[in-house]
Amino acid sequence: MEIRIQPIHFELSQQLEAFIQKKTSKLEQYHEGIQSADVVLKVIKPETANNKDVSVKLNVPNQDFFATKTADSFEEALDHVVEALEKQVLKFKEKQRTK
């Protein structure tokens, strides 16, 4: 799976990039057809709390999955996004099985 990371208006640290790669690649265990993941990181109003926004779009043939979350840190927001995507993928696979 190819993981494309796009930080908006800030420099991405190697540590954060490694964390994103590790967490996002875990989604492959839920669906073998995931071709790529587009991760977008934004800082909303730098002075406020809960200002880190993470959006992830998983590209799967005939189906895309998308989740976005906001939290105090990019790591926390990414954790929530990955959880939401896991649920979406598992729900989709369950529907496919019952067809």
CSV table of N, CA and C in Angstrom, one decimal:
chain,number,residue,atom,x,y,z
A,1,MET,N,0.8,-1.2,0.0
A,1,MET,CA,0.0,0.0,0.0
A,1,MET,C,0.9,1.2,0.0
A,2,GLU,N,0.6,2.2,-0.9
A,2,GLU,CA,1.3,3.4,-0.9
A,2,GLU,C,0.6,4.4,0.0
A,3,ILE,N,1.5,5.1,0.8
A,3,ILE,CA,0.9,6.1,1.8
A,3,ILE,C,1.5,7.4,1.4
A,4,ARG,N,0.6,8.4,1.0
A,4,ARG,CA,1.0,9.7,0.7
A,4,ARG,C,0.6,10.7,1.8
A,5,ILE,N,1.6,11.4,2.3
A,5,ILE,CA,1.3,12.3,3.5
A,5,ILE,C,1.5,13.7,3.0
A,6,GLN,N,0.4,14.6,3.3
A,6,GLN,CA,0.5,15.9,2.9
A,6,GLN,C,0.3,16.9,4.1
A,7,PRO,N,1.3,17.4,4.6
A,7,PRO,CA,1.2,18.4,5.7
A,7,PRO,C,0.9,19.7,5.1
A,8,ILE,N,-0.1,20.4,5.7
A,8,ILE,CA,-0.5,21.7,5.1
A,8,ILE,C,0.0,22.9,6.0
A,9,HIS,N,0.9,23.7,5.5
A,9,HIS,CA,1.5,24.9,6.1
A,9,HIS,C,2.3,24.6,7.3
A,10,PHE,N,3.0,23.4,7.3
A,10,PHE,CA,4.0,23.1,8.4
A,10,PHE,C,5.0,22.0,7.9
A,11,GLU,N,6.1,21.9,8.5
A,11,GLU,CA,7.1,20.9,8.2
A,11,GLU,C,6.8,19.6,8.9
A,12,LEU,N,6.8,18.5,8.2
A,12,LEU,CA,6.5,17.2,8.8
A,12,LEU,C,7.8,16.6,9.4
A,13,SER,N,7.8,16.3,10.7
A,13,SER,CA,9.0,15.7,11.3
A,13,SER,C,9.1,14.2,10.9
A,14,GLN,N,10.3,13.7,11.0
A,14,GLN,CA,10.5,12.3,10.6
A,14,GLN,C,9.8,11.4,11.6
A,15,GLN,N,9.8,11.8,12.8
A,15,GLN,CA,9.1,11.0,13.9
A,15,GLN,C,7.6,10.9,13.6
A,16,LEU,N,7.0,12.0,13.3
A,16,LEU,CA,5.5,12.0,12.9
A,16,LEU,C,5.3,11.2,11.7
A,17,GLU,N,6.1,11.3,10.7
A,17,GLU,CA,6.0,10.6,9.4
A,17,GLU,C,6.1,9.1,9.7
A,18,ALA,N,7.0,8.7,10.5
A,18,ALA,CA,7.1,7.2,10.8
A,18,ALA,C,5.9,6.7,11.6
A,19,PHE,N,5.4,7.5,12.5
A,19,PHE,CA,4.2,7.1,13.2
A,19,PHE,C,3.0,7.0,12.3
A,20,ILE,N,2.8,7.9,11.3
A,20,ILE,CA,1.7,7.8,10.4
A,20,ILE,C,1.9,6.6,9.5
A,21,GLN,N,3.1,6.3,9.0
A,21,GLN,CA,3.3,5.1,8.2
A,21,GLN,C,2.9,3.9,8.9
A,22,LYS,N,3.4,3.8,10.2
A,22,LYS,CA,3.1,2.6,11.0
A,22,LYS,C,1.7,2.4,11.2
A,23,LYS,N,1.0,3.4,11.7
A,23,LYS,CA,-0.5,3.3,12.0
A,23,LYS,C,-1.3,3.0,10.8
A,24,THR,N,-1.0,3.7,9.7
A,24,THR,CA,-1.9,3.6,8.5
A,24,THR,C,-1.7,2.2,7.9
A,25,SER,N,-0.4,1.7,7.9
A,25,SER,CA,-0.2,0.5,7.2
A,25,SER,C,-0.9,-0.7,7.9
A,26,LYS,N,-1.2,-0.5,9.2
A,26,LYS,CA,-2.0,-1.6,9.9
A,26,LYS,C,-3.3,-1.8,9.3
A,27,LEU,N,-3.9,-0.8,8.6
A,27,LEU,CA,-5.2,-1.0,8.0
A,27,LEU,C,-5.2,-2.1,6.9
A,28,GLU,N,-4.1,-2.4,6.4
A,28,GLU,CA,-4.0,-3.5,5.4
A,28,GLU,C,-4.4,-4.8,5.9
A,29,GLN,N,-4.3,-5.1,7.2
A,29,GLN,CA,-4.7,-6.4,7.7
A,29,GLN,C,-6.2,-6.6,7.6
A,30,TYR,N,-7.0,-5.5,7.5
A,30,TYR,CA,-8.5,-5.6,7.4
A,30,TYR,C,-9.0,-5.7,6.0
A,31,HIS,N,-8.2,-5.3,5.0
A,31,HIS,CA,-8.7,-5.4,3.6
A,31,HIS,C,-7.4,-5.4,2.7
A,32,GLU,N,-7.3,-6.5,2.0
A,32,GLU,CA,-6.1,-6.7,1.2
A,32,GLU,C,-6.1,-5.9,-0.1
A,33,GLY,N,-7.3,-5.3,-0.4
A,33,GLY,CA,-7.4,-4.5,-1.7
A,33,GLY,C,-7.0,-3.1,-1.6
A,34,ILE,N,-6.6,-2.6,-0.4
A,34,ILE,CA,-6.3,-1.2,-0.2
A,34,ILE,C,-5.0,-0.9,-1.1
A,35,GLN,N,-5.2,0.0,-2.1
A,35,GLN,CA,-4.1,0.4,-3.0
A,35,GLN,C,-3.3,1.5,-2.4
A,36,SER,N,-3.9,2.5,-1.8
A,36,SER,CA,-3.2,3.7,-1.3
A,36,SER,C,-4.0,4.4,-0.2
A,37,ALA,N,-3.2,5.2,0.5
A,37,ALA,CA,-3.9,6.0,1.6
A,37,ALA,C,-3.4,7.4,1.4
A,38,ASP,N,-4.3,8.4,1.4
A,38,ASP,CA,-3.9,9.8,1.3
A,38,ASP,C,-4.2,10.4,2.7
A,39,VAL,N,-3.1,10.9,3.3
A,39,VAL,CA,-3.2,11.5,4.7
A,39,VAL,C,-2.9,13.0,4.6
A,40,VAL,N,-3.9,13.7,5.1
A,40,VAL,CA,-3.8,15.2,5.1
A,40,VAL,C,-3.7,15.7,6.5
A,41,LEU,N,-2.7,16.5,6.8
A,41,LEU,CA,-2.5,17.0,8.2
A,41,LEU,C,-2.7,18.5,8.2
A,42,LYS,N,-3.5,19.1,9.0
A,42,LYS,CA,-3.7,20.6,9.1
A,42,LYS,C,-3.7,21.0,10.5
A,43,VAL,N,-3.2,22.2,10.7
A,43,VAL,CA,-3.3,22.9,12.0
A,43,VAL,C,-4.3,24.0,11.9
A,44,ILE,N,-5.3,23.9,12.7
A,44,ILE,CA,-6.4,24.9,12.7
A,44,ILE,C,-6.2,25.9,13.8
A,45,LYS,N,-6.1,27.2,13.5
A,45,LYS,CA,-5.9,28.2,14.5
A,45,LYS,C,-4.9,27.8,15.5
A,46,PRO,N,-3.6,28.0,15.3
A,46,PRO,CA,-2.5,27.5,16.1
A,46,PRO,C,-2.6,27.7,17.6
A,47,GLU,N,-3.3,28.8,18.0
A,47,GLU,CA,-3.4,29.1,19.4
A,47,GLU,C,-4.4,28.3,20.2
A,48,THR,N,-5.2,27.6,19.6
A,48,THR,CA,-6.3,26.9,20.3
A,48,THR,C,-6.0,25.5,20.6
A,49,ALA,N,-6.8,24.9,21.6
A,49,ALA,CA,-6.7,23.5,21.9
A,49,ALA,C,-7.5,22.7,20.8
A,50,ASN,N,-7.3,21.4,20.7
A,50,ASN,CA,-8.0,20.6,19.7
A,50,ASN,C,-7.8,21.2,18.3
A,51,ASN,N,-6.6,21.5,17.9
A,51,ASN,CA,-6.4,22.2,16.6
A,51,ASN,C,-5.6,21.4,15.6
A,52,LYS,N,-5.4,20.1,15.8
A,52,LYS,CA,-4.7,19.2,14.9
A,52,LYS,C,-5.8,18.4,14.1
A,53,ASP,N,-5.9,18.6,12.8
A,53,ASP,CA,-6.9,17.9,12.0
A,53,ASP,C,-6.2,16.9,11.1
A,54,VAL,N,-6.6,15.6,11.1
A,54,VAL,CA,-6.1,14.6,10.3
A,54,VAL,C,-7.2,14.0,9.5
A,55,SER,N,-7.0,13.9,8.2
A,55,SER,CA,-8.0,13.2,7.3
A,55,SER,C,-7.2,12.1,6.5
A,56,VAL,N,-7.9,11.0,6.4
A,56,VAL,CA,-7.3,9.9,5.7
A,56,VAL,C,-8.4,9.3,4.7
A,57,LYS,N,-7.9,9.1,3.4
A,57,LYS,CA,-8.8,8.5,2.4
A,57,LYS,C,-8.1,7.2,2.0
A,58,LEU,N,-8.8,6.1,2.1
A,58,LEU,CA,-8.2,4.8,1.7
A,58,LEU,C,-8.8,4.6,0.3
A,59,ASN,N,-7.9,4.3,-0.7
A,59,ASN,CA,-8.4,4.0,-2.0
A,59,ASN,C,-8.4,2.5,-2.3
A,60,VAL,N,-9.6,2.0,-2.5
A,60,VAL,CA,-9.9,0.6,-2.7
A,60,VAL,C,-10.7,0.5,-4.0
A,61,PRO,N,-10.4,-0.5,-4.8
A,61,PRO,CA,-11.2,-0.7,-6.1
A,61,PRO,C,-12.7,-0.7,-5.8
A,62,ASN,N,-13.4,0.1,-6.5
A,62,ASN,CA,-14.9,0.2,-6.4
A,62,ASN,C,-15.4,0.7,-5.0
A,63,GLN,N,-14.5,1.2,-4.2
A,63,GLN,CA,-14.9,1.7,-2.9
A,63,GLN,C,-13.8,2.6,-2.3
A,64,ASP,N,-14.2,3.7,-1.7
A,64,ASP,CA,-13.2,4.5,-1.0
A,64,ASP,C,-13.7,4.7,0.4
A,65,PHE,N,-12.8,4.8,1.4
A,65,PHE,CA,-13.1,5.0,2.8
A,65,PHE,C,-12.5,6.3,3.2
A,66,PHE,N,-13.2,7.1,4.0
A,66,PHE,CA,-12.7,8.4,4.4
A,66,PHE,C,-13.1,8.7,5.9
A,67,ALA,N,-12.1,9.2,6.6
A,67,ALA,CA,-12.4,9.7,8.0
A,67,ALA,C,-11.5,10.9,8.3
A,68,THR,N,-12.1,11.8,9.1
A,68,THR,CA,-11.4,12.9,9.5
A,68,THR,C,-11.7,13.2,11.0
A,69,LYS,N,-10.6,13.5,11.7
A,69,LYS,CA,-10.8,13.8,13.2
A,69,LYS,C,-9.9,15.0,13.6
A,70,THR,N,-10.3,15.6,14.7
A,70,THR,CA,-9.5,16.7,15.2
A,70,THR,C,-9.2,16.4,16.7
A,71,ALA,N,-8.0,16.7,17.1
A,71,ALA,CA,-7.6,16.4,18.5
A,71,ALA,C,-6.5,17.4,18.9
A,72,ASP,N,-5.9,17.2,20.1
A,72,ASP,CA,-4.8,18.0,20.6
A,72,ASP,C,-3.5,17.7,19.9
A,73,SER,N,-3.3,16.5,19.4
A,73,SER,CA,-2.1,16.1,18.7
A,73,SER,C,-2.4,15.4,17.5
A,74,PHE,N,-1.5,15.4,16.5
A,74,PHE,CA,-1.7,14.6,15.3
A,74,PHE,C,-1.8,13.1,15.6
A,75,GLU,N,-1.0,12.7,16.6
A,75,GLU,CA,-1.0,11.2,16.9
A,75,GLU,C,-2.3,10.8,17.4
A,76,GLU,N,-2.9,11.6,18.3
A,76,GLU,CA,-4.2,11.3,18.9
A,76,GLU,C,-5.3,11.3,17.8
A,77,ALA,N,-5.3,12.3,16.9
A,77,ALA,CA,-6.2,12.4,15.9
A,77,ALA,C,-6.1,11.2,14.9
A,78,LEU,N,-4.9,10.8,14.6
A,78,LEU,CA,-4.6,9.7,13.7
A,78,LEU,C,-5.1,8.4,14.3
A,79,ASP,N,-5.0,8.2,15.6
A,79,ASP,CA,-5.5,7.0,16.3
A,79,ASP,C,-7.0,6.9,16.1
A,80,HIS,N,-7.7,8.1,16.3
A,80,HIS,CA,-9.2,8.1,16.1
A,80,HIS,C,-9.6,7.8,14.6
A,81,VAL,N,-8.8,8.4,13.7
A,81,VAL,CA,-9.1,8.2,12.3
A,81,VAL,C,-8.9,6.7,11.9
A,82,VAL,N,-7.8,6.1,12.4
A,82,VAL,CA,-7.6,4.7,12.1
A,82,VAL,C,-8.7,3.8,12.7
A,83,GLU,N,-9.1,4.1,13.9
A,83,GLU,CA,-10.3,3.3,14.5
A,83,GLU,C,-11.5,3.5,13.6
A,84,ALA,N,-11.8,4.7,13.2
A,84,ALA,CA,-13.0,4.9,12.4
A,84,ALA,C,-12.9,4.1,11.0
A,85,LEU,N,-11.7,4.2,10.4
A,85,LEU,CA,-11.5,3.5,9.2
A,85,LEU,C,-11.6,1.9,9.3
A,86,GLU,N,-11.1,1.4,10.4
A,86,GLU,CA,-11.2,0.0,10.7
A,86,GLU,C,-12.7,-0.4,10.7
A,87,LYS,N,-13.5,0.4,11.4
A,87,LYS,CA,-14.9,0.1,11.5
A,87,LYS,C,-15.6,0.1,10.2
A,88,GLN,N,-15.2,1.1,9.3
A,88,GLN,CA,-15.8,1.2,8.0
A,88,GLN,C,-15.4,0.0,7.1
A,89,VAL,N,-14.2,-0.3,7.2
A,89,VAL,CA,-13.7,-1.4,6.3
A,89,VAL,C,-14.4,-2.8,6.8
A,90,LEU,N,-14.4,-3.0,8.1
A,90,LEU,CA,-15.0,-4.2,8.6
A,90,LEU,C,-16.5,-4.3,8.3
A,91,LYS,N,-17.2,-3.2,8.4
A,91,LYS,CA,-18.6,-3.1,8.0
A,91,LYS,C,-18.8,-3.4,6.6
A,92,PHE,N,-18.0,-2.8,5.7
A,92,PHE,CA,-18.0,-3.1,4.3
A,92,PHE,C,-17.8,-4.5,4.0
A,93,LYS,N,-16.8,-5.1,4.6
A,93,LYS,CA,-16.5,-6.5,4.3
A,93,LYS,C,-17.6,-7.4,4.8
A,94,GLU,N,-18.3,-7.1,5.9
A,94,GLU,CA,-19.4,-7.9,6.4
A,94,GLU,C,-20.6,-7.8,5.4
A,95,LYS,N,-20.8,-6.6,4.8
A,95,LYS,CA,-21.9,-6.5,3.8
A,95,LYS,C,-21.6,-7.3,2.6
A,96,GLN,N,-20.3,-7.4,2.2
A,96,GLN,CA,-19.9,-8.1,1.0
A,96,GLN,C,-20.1,-9.6,1.3
A,97,ARG,N,-19.9,-10.1,2.5
A,97,ARG,CA,-20.1,-11.5,2.8
A,97,ARG,C,-21.5,-11.9,2.8
A,98,THR,N,-22.4,-11.0,3.2
A,98,THR,CA,-23.8,-11.4,3.2
A,98,THR,C,-24.5,-11.3,1.9
A,99,LYS,N,-23.9,-10.8,0.9
A,99,LYS,CA,-24.5,-10.6,-0.4
A,99,LYS,C,-24.5,-12.0,-1.1
